[in-house]
mmCIF file of C-alpha atoms and ligand atoms in Angstrom:
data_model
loop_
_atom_site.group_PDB
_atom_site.id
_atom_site.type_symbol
_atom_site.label_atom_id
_atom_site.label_comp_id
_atom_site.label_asym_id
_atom_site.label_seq_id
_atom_site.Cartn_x
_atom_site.Cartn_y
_atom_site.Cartn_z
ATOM 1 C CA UNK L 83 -14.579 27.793 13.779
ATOM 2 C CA UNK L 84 -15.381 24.124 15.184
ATOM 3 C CA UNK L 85 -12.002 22.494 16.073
ATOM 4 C CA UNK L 86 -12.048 18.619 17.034
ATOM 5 C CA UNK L 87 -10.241 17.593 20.012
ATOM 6 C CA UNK L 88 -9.334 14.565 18.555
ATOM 7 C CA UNK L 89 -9.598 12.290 16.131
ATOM 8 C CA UNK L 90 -9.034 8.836 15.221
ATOM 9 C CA UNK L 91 -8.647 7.254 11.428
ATOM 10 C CA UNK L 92 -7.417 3.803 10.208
ATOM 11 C CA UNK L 93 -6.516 3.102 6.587
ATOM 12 C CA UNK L 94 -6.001 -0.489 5.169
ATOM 13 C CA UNK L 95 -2.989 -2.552 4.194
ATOM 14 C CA UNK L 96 -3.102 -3.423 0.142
ATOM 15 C CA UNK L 97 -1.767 -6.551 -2.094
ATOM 16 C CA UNK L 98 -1.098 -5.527 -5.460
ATOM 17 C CA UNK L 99 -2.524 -8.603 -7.599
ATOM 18 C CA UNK L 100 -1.167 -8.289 -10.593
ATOM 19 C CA UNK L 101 1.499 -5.291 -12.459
ATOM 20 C CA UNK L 102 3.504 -3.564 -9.718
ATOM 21 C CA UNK L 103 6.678 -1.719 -10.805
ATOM 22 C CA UNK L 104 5.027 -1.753 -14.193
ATOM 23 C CA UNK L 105 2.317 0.749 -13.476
ATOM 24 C CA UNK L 106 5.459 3.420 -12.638
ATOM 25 C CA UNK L 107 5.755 3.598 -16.469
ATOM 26 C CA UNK L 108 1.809 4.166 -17.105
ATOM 27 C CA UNK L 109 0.631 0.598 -17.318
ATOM 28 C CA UNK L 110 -2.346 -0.697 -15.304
ATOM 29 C CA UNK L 111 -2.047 -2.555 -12.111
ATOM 30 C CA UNK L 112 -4.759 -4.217 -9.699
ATOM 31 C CA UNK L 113 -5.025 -4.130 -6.297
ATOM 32 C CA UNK L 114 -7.112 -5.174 -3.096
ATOM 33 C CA UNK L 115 -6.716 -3.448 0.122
ATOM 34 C CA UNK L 116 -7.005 -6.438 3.111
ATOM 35 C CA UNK L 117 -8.570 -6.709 6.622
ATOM 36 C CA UNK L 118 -5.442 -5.101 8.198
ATOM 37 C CA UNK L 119 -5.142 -1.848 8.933
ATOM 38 C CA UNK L 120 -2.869 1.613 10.344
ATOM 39 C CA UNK L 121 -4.618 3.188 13.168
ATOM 40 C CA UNK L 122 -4.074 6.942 13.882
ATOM 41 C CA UNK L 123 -4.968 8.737 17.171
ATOM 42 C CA UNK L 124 -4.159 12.448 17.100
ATOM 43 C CA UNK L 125 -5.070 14.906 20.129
ATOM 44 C CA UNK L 126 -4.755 18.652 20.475
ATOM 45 C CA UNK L 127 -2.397 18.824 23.260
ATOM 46 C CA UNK L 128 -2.367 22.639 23.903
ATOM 47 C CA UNK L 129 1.393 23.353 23.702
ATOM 48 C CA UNK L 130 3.405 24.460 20.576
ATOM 49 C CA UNK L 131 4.893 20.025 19.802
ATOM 50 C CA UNK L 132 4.207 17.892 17.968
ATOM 51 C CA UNK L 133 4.641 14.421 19.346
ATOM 52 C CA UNK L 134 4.877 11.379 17.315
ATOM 53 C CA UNK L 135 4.407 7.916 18.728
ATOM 54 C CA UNK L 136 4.981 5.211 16.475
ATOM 55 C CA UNK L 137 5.864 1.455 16.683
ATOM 56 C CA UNK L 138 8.947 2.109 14.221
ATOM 57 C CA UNK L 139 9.905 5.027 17.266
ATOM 58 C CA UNK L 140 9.078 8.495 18.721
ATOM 59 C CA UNK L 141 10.011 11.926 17.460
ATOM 60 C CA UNK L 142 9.006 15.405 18.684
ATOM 61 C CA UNK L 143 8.703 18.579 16.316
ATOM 62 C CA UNK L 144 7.901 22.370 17.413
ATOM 63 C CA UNK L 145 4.974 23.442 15.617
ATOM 64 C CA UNK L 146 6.483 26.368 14.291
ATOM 65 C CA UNK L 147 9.267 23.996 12.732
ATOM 66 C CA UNK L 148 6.783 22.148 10.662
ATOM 67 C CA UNK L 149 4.486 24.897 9.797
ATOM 68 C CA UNK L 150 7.296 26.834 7.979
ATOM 69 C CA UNK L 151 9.216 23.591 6.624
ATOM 70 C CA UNK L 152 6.835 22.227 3.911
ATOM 71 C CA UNK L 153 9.340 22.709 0.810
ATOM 72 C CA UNK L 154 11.804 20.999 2.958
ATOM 73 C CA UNK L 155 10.861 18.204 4.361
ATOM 74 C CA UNK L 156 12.033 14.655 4.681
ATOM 75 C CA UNK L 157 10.029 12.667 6.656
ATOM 76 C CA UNK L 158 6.708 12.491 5.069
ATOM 77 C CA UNK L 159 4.850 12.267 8.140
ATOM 78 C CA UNK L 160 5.963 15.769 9.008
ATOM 79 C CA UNK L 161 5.065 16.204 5.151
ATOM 80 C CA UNK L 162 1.516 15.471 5.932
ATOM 81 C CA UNK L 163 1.323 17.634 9.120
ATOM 82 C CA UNK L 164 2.965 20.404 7.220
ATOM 83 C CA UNK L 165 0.209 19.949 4.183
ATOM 84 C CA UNK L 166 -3.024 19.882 6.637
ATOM 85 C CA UNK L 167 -1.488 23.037 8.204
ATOM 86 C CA UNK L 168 -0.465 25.308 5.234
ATOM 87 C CA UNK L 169 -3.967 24.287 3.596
ATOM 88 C CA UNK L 170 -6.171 24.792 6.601
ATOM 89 C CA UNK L 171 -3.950 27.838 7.942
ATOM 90 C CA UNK L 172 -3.869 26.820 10.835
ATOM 91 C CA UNK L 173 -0.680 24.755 13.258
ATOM 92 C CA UNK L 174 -1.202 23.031 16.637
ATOM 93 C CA UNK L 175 -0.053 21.243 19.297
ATOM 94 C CA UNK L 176 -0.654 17.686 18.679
ATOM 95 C CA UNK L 177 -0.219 14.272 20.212
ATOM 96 C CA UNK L 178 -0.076 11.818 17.452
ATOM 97 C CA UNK L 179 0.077 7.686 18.014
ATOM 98 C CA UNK L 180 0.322 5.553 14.813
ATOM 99 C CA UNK L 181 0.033 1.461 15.357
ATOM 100 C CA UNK L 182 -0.021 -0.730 12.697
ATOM 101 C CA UNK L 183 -1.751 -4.356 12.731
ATOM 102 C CA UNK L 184 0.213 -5.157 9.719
ATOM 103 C CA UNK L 185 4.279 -5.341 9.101
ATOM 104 C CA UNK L 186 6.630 -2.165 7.453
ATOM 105 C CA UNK L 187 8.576 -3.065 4.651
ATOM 106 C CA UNK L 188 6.800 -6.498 3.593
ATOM 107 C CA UNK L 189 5.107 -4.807 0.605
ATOM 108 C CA UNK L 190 1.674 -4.339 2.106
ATOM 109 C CA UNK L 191 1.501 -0.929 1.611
ATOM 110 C CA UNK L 192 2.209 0.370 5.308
ATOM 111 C CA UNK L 193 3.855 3.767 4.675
ATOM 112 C CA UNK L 194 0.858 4.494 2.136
ATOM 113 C CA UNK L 195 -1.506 3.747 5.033
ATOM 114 C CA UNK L 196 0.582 5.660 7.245
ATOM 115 C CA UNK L 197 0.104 8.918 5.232
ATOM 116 C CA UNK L 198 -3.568 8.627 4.310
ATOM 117 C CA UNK L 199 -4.296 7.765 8.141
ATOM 118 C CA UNK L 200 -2.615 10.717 9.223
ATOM 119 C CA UNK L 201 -3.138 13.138 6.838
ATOM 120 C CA UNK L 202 -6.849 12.371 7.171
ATOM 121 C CA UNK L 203 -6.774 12.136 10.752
ATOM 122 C CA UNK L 204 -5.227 15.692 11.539
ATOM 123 C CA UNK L 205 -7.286 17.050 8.540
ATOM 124 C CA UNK L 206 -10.194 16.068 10.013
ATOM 125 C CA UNK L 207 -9.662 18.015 13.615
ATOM 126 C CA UNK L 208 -10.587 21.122 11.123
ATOM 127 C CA UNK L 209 -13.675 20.276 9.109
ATOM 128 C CA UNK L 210 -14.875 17.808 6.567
ATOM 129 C CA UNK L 211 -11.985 15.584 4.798
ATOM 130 C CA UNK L 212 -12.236 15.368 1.017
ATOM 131 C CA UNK L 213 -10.653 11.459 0.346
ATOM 132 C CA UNK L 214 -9.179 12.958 -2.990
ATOM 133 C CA UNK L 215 -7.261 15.699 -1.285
ATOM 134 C CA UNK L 216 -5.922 13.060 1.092
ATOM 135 C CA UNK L 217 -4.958 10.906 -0.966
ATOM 136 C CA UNK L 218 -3.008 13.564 -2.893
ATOM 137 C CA UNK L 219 -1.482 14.895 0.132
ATOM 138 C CA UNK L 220 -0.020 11.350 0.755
ATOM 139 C CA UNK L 221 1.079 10.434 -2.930
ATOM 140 C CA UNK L 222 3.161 13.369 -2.424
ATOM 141 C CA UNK L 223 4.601 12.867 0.970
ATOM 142 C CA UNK L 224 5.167 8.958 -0.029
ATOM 143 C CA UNK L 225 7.233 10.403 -3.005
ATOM 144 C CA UNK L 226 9.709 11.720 -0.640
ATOM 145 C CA UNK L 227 10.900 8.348 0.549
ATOM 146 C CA UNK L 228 9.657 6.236 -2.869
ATOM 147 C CA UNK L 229 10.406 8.806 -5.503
ATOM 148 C CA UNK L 230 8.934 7.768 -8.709
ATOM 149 C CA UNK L 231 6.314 6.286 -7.133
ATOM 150 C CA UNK L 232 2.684 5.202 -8.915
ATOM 151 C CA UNK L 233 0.627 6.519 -5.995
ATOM 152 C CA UNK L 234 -1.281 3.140 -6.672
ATOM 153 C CA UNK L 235 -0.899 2.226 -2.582
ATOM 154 C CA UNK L 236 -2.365 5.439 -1.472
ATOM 155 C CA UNK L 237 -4.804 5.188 -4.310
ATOM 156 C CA UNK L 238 -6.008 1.965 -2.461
ATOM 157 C CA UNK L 239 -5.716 2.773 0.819
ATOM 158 C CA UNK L 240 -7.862 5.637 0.846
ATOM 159 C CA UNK L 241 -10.849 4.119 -1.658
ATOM 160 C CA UNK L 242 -10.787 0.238 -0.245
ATOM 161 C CA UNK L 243 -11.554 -2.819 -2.355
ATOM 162 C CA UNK L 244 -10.044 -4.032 -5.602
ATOM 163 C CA UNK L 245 -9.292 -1.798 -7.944
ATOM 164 C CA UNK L 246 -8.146 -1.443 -11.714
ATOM 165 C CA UNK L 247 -5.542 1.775 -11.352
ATOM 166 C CA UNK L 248 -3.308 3.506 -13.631
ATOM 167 C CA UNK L 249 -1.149 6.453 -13.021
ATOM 168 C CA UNK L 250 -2.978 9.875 -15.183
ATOM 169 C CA UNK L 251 -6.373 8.162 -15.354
ATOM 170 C CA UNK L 252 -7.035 6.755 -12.152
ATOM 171 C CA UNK L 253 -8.976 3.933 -10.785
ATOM 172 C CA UNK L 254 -12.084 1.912 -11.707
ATOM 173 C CA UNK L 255 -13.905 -1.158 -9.226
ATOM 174 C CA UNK L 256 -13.597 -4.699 -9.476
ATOM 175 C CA UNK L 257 -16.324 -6.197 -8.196
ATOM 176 C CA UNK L 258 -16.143 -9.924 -7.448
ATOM 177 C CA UNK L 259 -19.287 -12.478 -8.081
ATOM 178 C CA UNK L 260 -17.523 -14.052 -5.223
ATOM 179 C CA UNK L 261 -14.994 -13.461 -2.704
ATOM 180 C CA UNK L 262 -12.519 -15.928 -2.685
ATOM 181 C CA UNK L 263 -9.202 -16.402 -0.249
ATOM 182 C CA UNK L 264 -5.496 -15.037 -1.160
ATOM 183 C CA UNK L 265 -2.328 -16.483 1.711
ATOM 184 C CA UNK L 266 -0.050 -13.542 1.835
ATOM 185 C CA UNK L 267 3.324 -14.899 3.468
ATOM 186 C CA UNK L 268 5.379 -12.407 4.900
ATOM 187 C CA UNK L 269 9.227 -13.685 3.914
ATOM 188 C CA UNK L 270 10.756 -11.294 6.680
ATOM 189 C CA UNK L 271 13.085 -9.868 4.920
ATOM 190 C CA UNK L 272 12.194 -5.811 4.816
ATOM 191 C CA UNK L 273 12.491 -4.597 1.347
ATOM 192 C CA UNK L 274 13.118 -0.669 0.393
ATOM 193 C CA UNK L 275 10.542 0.173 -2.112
ATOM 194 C CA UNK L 276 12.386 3.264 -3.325
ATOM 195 C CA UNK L 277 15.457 0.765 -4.073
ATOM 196 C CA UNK L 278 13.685 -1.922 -6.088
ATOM 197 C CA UNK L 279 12.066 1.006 -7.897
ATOM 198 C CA UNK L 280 15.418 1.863 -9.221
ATOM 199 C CA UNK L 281 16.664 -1.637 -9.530
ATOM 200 C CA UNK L 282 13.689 -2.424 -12.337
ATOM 201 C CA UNK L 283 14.586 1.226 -13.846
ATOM 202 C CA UNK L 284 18.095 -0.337 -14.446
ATOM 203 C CA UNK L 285 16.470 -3.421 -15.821
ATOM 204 C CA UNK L 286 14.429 -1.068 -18.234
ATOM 205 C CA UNK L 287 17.683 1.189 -18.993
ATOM 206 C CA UNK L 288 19.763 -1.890 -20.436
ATOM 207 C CA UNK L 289 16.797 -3.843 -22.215
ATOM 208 C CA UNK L 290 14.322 -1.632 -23.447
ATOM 209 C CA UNK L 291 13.196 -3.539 -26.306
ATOM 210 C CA UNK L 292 12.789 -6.423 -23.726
ATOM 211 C CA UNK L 293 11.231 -4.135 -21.201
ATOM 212 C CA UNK L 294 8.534 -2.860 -23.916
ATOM 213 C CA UNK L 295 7.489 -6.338 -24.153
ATOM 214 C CA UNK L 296 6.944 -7.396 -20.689
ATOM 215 C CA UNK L 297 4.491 -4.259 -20.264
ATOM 216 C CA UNK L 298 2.980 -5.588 -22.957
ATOM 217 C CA UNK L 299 2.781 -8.931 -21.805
ATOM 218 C CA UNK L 300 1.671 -7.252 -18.073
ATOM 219 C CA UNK L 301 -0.873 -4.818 -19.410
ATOM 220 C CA UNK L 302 -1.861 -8.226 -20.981
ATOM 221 C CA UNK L 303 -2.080 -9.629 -17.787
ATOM 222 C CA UNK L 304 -3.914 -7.539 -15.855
ATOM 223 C CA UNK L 305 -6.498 -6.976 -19.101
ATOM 224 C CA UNK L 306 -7.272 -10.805 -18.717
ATOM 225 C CA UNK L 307 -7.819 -10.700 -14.963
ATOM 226 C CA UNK L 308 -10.540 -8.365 -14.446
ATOM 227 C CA UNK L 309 -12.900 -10.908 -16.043
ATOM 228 C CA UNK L 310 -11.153 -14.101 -13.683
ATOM 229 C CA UNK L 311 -11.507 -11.889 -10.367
ATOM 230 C CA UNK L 312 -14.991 -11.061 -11.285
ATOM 231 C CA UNK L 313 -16.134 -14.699 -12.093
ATOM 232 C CA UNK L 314 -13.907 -16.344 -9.481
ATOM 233 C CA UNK L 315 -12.151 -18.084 -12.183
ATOM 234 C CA UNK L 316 -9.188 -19.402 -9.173
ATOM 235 C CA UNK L 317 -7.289 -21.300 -11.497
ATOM 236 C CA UNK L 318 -6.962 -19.143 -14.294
ATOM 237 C CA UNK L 319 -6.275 -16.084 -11.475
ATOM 238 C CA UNK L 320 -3.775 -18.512 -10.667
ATOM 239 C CA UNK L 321 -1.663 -18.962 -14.248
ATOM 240 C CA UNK L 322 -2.111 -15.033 -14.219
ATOM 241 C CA UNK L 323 0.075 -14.706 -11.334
ATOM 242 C CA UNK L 324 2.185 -17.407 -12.530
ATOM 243 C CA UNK L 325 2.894 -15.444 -15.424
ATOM 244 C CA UNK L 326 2.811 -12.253 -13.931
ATOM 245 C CA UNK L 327 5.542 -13.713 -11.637
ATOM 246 C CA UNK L 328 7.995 -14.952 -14.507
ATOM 247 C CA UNK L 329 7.965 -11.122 -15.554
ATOM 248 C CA UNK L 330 8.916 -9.373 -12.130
ATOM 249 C CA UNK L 331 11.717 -12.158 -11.409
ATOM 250 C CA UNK L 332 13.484 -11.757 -15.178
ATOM 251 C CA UNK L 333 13.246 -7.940 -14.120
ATOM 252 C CA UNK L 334 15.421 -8.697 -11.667
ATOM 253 C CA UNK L 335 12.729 -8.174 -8.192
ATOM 254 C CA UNK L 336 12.382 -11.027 -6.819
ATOM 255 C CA UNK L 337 14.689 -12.773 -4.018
ATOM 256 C CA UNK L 338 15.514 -15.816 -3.526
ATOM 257 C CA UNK L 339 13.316 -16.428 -0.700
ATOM 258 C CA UNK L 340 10.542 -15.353 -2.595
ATOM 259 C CA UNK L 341 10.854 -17.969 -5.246
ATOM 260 C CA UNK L 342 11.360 -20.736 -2.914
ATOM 261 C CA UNK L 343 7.992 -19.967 -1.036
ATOM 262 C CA UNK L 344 6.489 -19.716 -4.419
ATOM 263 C CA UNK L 345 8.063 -23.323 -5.263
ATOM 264 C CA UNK L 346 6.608 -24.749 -2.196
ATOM 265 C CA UNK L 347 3.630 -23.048 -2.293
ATOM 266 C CA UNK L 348 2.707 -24.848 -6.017
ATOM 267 C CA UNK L 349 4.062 -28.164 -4.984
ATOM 268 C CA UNK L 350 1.646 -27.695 -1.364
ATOM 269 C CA UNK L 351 -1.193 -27.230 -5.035
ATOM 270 C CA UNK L 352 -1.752 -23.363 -4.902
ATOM 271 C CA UNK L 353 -3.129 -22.221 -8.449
ATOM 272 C CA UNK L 354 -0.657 -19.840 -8.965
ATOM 273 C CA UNK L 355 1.819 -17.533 -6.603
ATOM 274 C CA UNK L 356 3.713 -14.255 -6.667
ATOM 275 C CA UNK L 357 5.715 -11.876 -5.450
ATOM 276 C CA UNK L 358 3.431 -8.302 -4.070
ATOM 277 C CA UNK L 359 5.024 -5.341 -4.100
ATOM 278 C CA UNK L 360 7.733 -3.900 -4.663
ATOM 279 C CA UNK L 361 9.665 -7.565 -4.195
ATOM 280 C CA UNK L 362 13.341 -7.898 -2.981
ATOM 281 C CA UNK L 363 11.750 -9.855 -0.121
ATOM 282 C CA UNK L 364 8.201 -8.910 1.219
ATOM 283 C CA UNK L 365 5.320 -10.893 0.992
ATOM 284 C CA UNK L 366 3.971 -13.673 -1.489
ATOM 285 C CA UNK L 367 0.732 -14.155 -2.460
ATOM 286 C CA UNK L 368 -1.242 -17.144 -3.159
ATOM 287 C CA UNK L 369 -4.454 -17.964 -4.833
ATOM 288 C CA UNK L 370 -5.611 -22.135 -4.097
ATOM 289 C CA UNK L 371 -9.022 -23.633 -2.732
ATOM 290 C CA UNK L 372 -9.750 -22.461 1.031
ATOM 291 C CA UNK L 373 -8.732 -26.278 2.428
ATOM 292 C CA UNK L 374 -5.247 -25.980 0.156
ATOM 293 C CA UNK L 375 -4.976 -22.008 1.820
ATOM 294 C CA UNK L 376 -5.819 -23.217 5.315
ATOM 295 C CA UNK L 377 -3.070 -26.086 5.419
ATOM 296 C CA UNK L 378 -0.338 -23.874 3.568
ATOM 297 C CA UNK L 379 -0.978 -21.229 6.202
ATOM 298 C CA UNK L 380 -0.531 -23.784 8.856
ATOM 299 C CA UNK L 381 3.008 -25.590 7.528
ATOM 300 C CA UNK L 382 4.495 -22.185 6.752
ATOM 301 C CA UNK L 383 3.706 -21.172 10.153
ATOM 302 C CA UNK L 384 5.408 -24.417 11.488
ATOM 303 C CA UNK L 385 8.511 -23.393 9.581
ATOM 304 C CA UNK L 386 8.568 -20.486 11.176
ATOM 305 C CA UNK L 387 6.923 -17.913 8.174
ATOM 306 C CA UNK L 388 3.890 -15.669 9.100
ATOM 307 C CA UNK L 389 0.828 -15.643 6.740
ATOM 308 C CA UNK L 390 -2.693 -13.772 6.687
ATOM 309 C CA UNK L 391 -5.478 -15.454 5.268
ATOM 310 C CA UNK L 392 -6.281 -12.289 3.250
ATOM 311 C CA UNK L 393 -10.358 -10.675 2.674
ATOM 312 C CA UNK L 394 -10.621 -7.435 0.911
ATOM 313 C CA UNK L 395 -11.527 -5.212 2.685
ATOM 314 C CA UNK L 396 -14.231 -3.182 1.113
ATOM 315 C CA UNK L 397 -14.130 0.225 3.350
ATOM 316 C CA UNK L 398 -10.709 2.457 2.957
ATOM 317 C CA UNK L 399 -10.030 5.243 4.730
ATOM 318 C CA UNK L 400 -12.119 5.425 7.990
ATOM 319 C CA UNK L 401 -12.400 8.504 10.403
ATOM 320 C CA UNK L 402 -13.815 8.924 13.479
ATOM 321 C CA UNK L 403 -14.028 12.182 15.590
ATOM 322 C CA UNK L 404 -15.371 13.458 18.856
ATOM 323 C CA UNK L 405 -15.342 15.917 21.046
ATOM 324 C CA UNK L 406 -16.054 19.245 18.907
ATOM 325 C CA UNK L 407 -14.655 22.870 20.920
ATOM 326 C CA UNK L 408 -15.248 25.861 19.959
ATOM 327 C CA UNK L 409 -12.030 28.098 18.798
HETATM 328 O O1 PMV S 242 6.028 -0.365 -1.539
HETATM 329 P P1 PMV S 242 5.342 -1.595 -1.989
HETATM 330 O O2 PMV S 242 6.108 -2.819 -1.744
HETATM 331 O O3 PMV S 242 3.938 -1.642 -1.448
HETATM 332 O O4 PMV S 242 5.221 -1.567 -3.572
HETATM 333 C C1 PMV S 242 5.078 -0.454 -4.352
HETATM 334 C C2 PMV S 242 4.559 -0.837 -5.702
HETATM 335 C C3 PMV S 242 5.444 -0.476 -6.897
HETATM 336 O O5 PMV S 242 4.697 -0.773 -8.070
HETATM 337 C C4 PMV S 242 6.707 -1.308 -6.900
HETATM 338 C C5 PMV S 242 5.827 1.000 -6.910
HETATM 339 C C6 PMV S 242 4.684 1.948 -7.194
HETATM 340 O O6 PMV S 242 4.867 3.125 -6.889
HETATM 341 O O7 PMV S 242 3.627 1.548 -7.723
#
């Protein structure tokens, strides 16, 4: 058997556009992954650890640990080792660095990236990588942390672009006439995805009947959008999120913060703005002409808020190996 040395992947960060928290209950949502990404070095290091180098911190496993733990896991990094291992049938030594161009916890997707980076990266040391198994593999060790999650950010992160996904029937391209610019502002304040998942469960627990009409109003939403991404259509992209906006901050997801970015992001004559993500902080996004975006991005940062002038990035999950031995 052919055994890689090493290996190197990188998955992208995502925005969700329009219907986050409602595609947990089988509505649609759309996202776009963005020129930011999680890179992931891994090494055969020829003793029996595993050592993890992150910029959140370092940890070190023994192989035989995370081989045998796989019902039991709770980091879902070691998830992902475990699941490469068990499948392939085989455990190693590894040296494993993860860095991340983008921020944790600011609802750009970055544990999602994590997973499909790493899964794909120590996958890869063994033979050809299917994306759909990796992308499984990481739905499932994201659900340890987020719980009920959509697997929407690992749907994006492995496939790239801007996509039309529902939970059960997966995803379908958007492809734009066009590309046009989206400000994501970063508010600082790190939200826990797996919390605001709950929170809008308890929203949908005490108002159901009100709840059944906002994913109606959402699945609305992102039906009416496909055709505005497509053409370009900024301003009417711009109500959307707008709208889409009004829903997730009755819901109870949005912060403070949020909305008063969002307030001075329509008076500054965005088209429309939003909360991405999971909200309770995060990021914003922002749809306006490119002069509008480029003197937004530069007034936010003189108040002391960072913001990416967002592209889509069209390419997902990347891999790269060298170095083949034989075993
Ligand atoms: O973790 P975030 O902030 O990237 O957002 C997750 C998106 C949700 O719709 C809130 C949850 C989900 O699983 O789709």
């Amino acid at each position: 058997m052919i055994i890689n040395v090493k290996a190197k992947s990188s998955a992208p960060a995502k925005i969700i556009l329009f219907g986050e928290h409602f595609v947990v209950y089988g509505n649609p949502c759309i996202l776009s992954s963005i020129k930011k990404r999680m890179q992931v070095n891994v090494s055969i290091n020829n003793t029996d650890k595993i050592r993890i180098l992150s910029d959140l911190g370092n940890s070190e496993y023994s192989v035989n640990d995370i081989f045998l733990s796989n019902e039991f896991v709770t980091d879902p990094i070691v998830k992902c080792i475990s699941s490469v291992f068990s499948t392939r049938k085989k455990s190693l030594g590894l040296d494993i660095t993860i860095s991340s161009e983008f921020p944790v916890g600011m609802g750009l997707g970055s544990s999602a990236a994590c997973c499909v980076a790493t899964t794909a990266a120590i996958d890869s040391l063994f033979g050809e990588i299917k994306p759909e198994w990796i992308c499984e593999q990481a739905i499932e060790a994201e659900r340890i942390i987020h719980k009920n999650s959509s697997g929407a950010d690992c749907v994006i992160s492995t496939y790239g672009g801007i996509i039309y996904y529902s939970k059960g029937s997966g995803f379908d391209r958007i492809y734009l006439k066009q590309s046009f610019p989206i400000l994501v502002i970063e508010t600082g304040i790190i939200h826990s995805t797996r919390f605001m998942i709950e929170k809008f469960k308890r929203f949908r627990d005490n108002n159901l009947s009100l709840f059944n009409e906002f994913l109606l109003k959402s699945r609305l939403i992102c039906n009416q959008a496909i055709e505005a991404l497509t053409l370009g259509k900024l301003c009417e992209i711009g109500y959307l999120f707008n709208e889409n906006h009004g829903l997730l901050k009755e819901a109870g997801v949005s912060h403070m913060l949020v909305d008063k970015l969002i307030s001075y992001c329509l008076k500054s004559g965005v088209y429309g703005a939003k909360m991405t993500g999971a909200g309770g902080g995060g990021s914003v996004i922002a749809v306006a002409d490119q002069l509008v975006i480029e003197q937004l991005h530069k007034s936010l940062y003189q108040m002391g808020f960072n913001s990416i002038i967002s592209e889509c990035d069209l390419n997902g999950l990347l891999i790269t190996n060298d170095s083949n031995i034989l075993r």
